[in-house]
Short mmCIF file of N, CA and C in Angstrom, two decimals:
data_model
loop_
_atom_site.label_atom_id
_atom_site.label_comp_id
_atom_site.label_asym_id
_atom_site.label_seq_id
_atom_site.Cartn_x
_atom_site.Cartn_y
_atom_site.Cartn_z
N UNK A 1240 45.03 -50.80 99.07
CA UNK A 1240 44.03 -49.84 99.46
C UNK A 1240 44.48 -48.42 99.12
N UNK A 1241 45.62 -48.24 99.16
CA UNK A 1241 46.43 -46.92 99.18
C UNK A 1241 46.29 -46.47 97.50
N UNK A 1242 46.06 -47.44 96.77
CA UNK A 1242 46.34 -47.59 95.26
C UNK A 1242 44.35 -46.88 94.76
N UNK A 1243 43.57 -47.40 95.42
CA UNK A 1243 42.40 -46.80 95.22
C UNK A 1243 42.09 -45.91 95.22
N UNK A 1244 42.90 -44.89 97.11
CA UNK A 1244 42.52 -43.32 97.45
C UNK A 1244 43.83 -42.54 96.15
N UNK A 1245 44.59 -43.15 95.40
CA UNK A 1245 44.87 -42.17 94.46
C UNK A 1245 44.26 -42.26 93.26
N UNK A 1246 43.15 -43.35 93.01
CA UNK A 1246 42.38 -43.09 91.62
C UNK A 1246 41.31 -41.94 91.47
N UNK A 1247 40.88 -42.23 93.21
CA UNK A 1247 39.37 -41.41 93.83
C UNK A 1247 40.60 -39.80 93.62
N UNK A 1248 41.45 -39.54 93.55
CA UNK A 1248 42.27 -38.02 93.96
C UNK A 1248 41.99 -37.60 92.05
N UNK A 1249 42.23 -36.55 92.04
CA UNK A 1249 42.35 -35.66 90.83
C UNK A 1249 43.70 -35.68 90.58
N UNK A 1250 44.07 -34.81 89.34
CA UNK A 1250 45.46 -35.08 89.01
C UNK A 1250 45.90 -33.85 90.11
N UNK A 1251 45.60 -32.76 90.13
CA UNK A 1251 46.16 -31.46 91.03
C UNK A 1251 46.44 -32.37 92.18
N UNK A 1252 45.23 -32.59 93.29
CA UNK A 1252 45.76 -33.51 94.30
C UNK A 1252 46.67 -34.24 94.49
N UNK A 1253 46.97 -35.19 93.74
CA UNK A 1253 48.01 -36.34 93.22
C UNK A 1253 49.30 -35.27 93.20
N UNK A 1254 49.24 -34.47 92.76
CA UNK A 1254 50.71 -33.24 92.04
C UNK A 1254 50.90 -33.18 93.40
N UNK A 1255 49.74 -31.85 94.43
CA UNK A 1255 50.23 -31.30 95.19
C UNK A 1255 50.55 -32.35 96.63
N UNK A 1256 50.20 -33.64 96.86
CA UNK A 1256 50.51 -34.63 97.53
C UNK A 1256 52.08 -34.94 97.21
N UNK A 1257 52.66 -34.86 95.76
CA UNK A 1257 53.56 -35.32 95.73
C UNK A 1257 54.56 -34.31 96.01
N UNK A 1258 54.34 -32.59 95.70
CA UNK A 1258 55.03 -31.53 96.23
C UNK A 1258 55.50 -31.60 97.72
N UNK A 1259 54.41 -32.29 98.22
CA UNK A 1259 54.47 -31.94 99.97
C UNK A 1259 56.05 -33.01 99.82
N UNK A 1260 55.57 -34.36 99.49
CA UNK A 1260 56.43 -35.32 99.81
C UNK A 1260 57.97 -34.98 99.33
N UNK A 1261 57.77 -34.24 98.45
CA UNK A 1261 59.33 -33.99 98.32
C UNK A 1261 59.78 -32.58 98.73
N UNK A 1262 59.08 -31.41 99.11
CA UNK A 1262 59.40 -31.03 100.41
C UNK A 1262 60.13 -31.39 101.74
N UNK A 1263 59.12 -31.91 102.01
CA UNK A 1263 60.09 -32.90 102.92
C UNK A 1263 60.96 -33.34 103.14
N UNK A 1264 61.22 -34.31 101.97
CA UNK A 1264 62.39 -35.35 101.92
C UNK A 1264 63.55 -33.83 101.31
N UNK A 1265 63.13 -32.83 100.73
CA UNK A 1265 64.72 -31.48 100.65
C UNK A 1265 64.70 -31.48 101.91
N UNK A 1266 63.63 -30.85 102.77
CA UNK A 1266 64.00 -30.61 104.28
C UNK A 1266 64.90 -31.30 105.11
N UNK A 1267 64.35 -32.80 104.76
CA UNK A 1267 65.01 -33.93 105.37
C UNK A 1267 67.00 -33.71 105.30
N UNK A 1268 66.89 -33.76 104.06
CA UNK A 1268 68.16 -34.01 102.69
C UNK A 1268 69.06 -32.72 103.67
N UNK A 1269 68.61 -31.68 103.75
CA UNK A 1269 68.72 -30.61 103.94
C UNK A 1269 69.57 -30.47 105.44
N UNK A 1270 68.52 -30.83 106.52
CA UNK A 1270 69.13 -31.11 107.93
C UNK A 1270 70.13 -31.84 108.18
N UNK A 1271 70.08 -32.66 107.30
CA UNK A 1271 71.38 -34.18 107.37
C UNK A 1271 72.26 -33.57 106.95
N UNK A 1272 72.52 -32.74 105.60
CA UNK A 1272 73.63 -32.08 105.50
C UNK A 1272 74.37 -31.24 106.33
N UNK A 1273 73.55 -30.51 106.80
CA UNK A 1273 73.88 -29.17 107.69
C UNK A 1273 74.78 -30.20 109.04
N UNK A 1274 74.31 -31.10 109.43
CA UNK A 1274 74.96 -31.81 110.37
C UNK A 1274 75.75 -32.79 110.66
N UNK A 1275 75.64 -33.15 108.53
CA UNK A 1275 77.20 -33.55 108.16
C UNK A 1275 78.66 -32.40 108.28
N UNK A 1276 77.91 -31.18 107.41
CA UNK A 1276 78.80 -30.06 108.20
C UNK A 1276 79.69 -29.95 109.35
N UNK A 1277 78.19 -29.64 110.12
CA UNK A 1277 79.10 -29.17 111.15
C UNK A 1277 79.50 -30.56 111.82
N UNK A 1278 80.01 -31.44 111.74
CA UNK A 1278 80.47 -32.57 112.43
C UNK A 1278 81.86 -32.37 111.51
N UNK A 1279 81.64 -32.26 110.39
CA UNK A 1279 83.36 -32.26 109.92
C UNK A 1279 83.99 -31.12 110.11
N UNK A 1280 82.90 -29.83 110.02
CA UNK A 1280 84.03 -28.51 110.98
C UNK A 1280 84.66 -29.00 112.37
N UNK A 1281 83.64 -29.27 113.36
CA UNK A 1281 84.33 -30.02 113.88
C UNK A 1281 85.16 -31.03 114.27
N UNK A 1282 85.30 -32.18 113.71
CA UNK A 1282 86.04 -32.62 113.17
C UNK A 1282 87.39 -32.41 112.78
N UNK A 1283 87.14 -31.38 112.11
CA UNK A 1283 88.72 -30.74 111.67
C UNK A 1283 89.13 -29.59 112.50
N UNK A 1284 88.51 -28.75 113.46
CA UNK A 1284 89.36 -28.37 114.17
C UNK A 1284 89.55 -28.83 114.96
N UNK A 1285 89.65 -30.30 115.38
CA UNK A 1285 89.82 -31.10 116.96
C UNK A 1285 91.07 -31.95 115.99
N UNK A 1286 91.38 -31.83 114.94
CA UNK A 1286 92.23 -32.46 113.90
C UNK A 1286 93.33 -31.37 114.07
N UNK A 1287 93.09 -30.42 113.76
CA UNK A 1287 94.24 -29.14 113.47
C UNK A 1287 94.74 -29.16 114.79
N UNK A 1288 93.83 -29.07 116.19
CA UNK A 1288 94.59 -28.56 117.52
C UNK A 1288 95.64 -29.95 117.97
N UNK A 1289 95.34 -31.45 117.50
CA UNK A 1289 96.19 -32.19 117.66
C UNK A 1289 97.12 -32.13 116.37
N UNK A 1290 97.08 -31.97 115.49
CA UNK A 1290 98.68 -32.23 114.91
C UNK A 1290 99.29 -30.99 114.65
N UNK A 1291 98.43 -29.96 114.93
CA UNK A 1291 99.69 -28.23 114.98
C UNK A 1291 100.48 -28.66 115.98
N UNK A 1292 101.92 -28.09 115.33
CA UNK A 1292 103.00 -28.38 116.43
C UNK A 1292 103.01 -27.23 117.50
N UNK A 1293 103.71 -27.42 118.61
CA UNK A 1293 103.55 -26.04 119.30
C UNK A 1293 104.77 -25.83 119.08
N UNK A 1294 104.73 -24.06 118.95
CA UNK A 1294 105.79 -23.46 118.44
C UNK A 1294 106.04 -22.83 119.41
N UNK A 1295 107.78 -22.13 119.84
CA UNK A 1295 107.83 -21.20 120.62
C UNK A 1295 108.56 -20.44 120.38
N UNK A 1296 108.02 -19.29 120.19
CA UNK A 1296 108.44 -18.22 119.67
C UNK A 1296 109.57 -17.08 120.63
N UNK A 1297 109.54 -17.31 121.46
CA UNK A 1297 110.56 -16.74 122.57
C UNK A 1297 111.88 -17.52 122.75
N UNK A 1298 111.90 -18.06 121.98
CA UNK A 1298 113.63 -18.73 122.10
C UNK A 1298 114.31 -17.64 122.34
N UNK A 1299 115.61 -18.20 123.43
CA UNK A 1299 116.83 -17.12 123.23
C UNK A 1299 117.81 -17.96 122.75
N UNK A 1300 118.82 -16.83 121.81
CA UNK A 1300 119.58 -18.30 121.80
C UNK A 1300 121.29 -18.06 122.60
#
């Protein structure tokens, strides 16, 4: 049925239907990254605060 309402569409229609859809799917593409991000910033500074050694700098000797 879906195959009919794109014969009844014009070619512009058909174009700008397919603009929207991949809109989207950047948007989509887009958010997922950003929160692949920040999961590995975080990530890595919950990485750095466990294996930095603690140092102490006030030794006497």
């Amino acid at each position: 049925m879906e195959s009919r309402c794109r014969r009844a569409m014009g070619k512009s229609e058909q174009t700008a239907l397919r603009e929207q859809r991949l809109a989207a799917k950047l948007r989509e593409n887009l958010k997922r990254r950003k929160e692949q991000a920040k999961a590995r910033a975080a990530g890595d500074a919950n990485e750095q605060a466990l294996t930095t050694p603690e140092t102490d700098t006030n030794k006497k000797p």
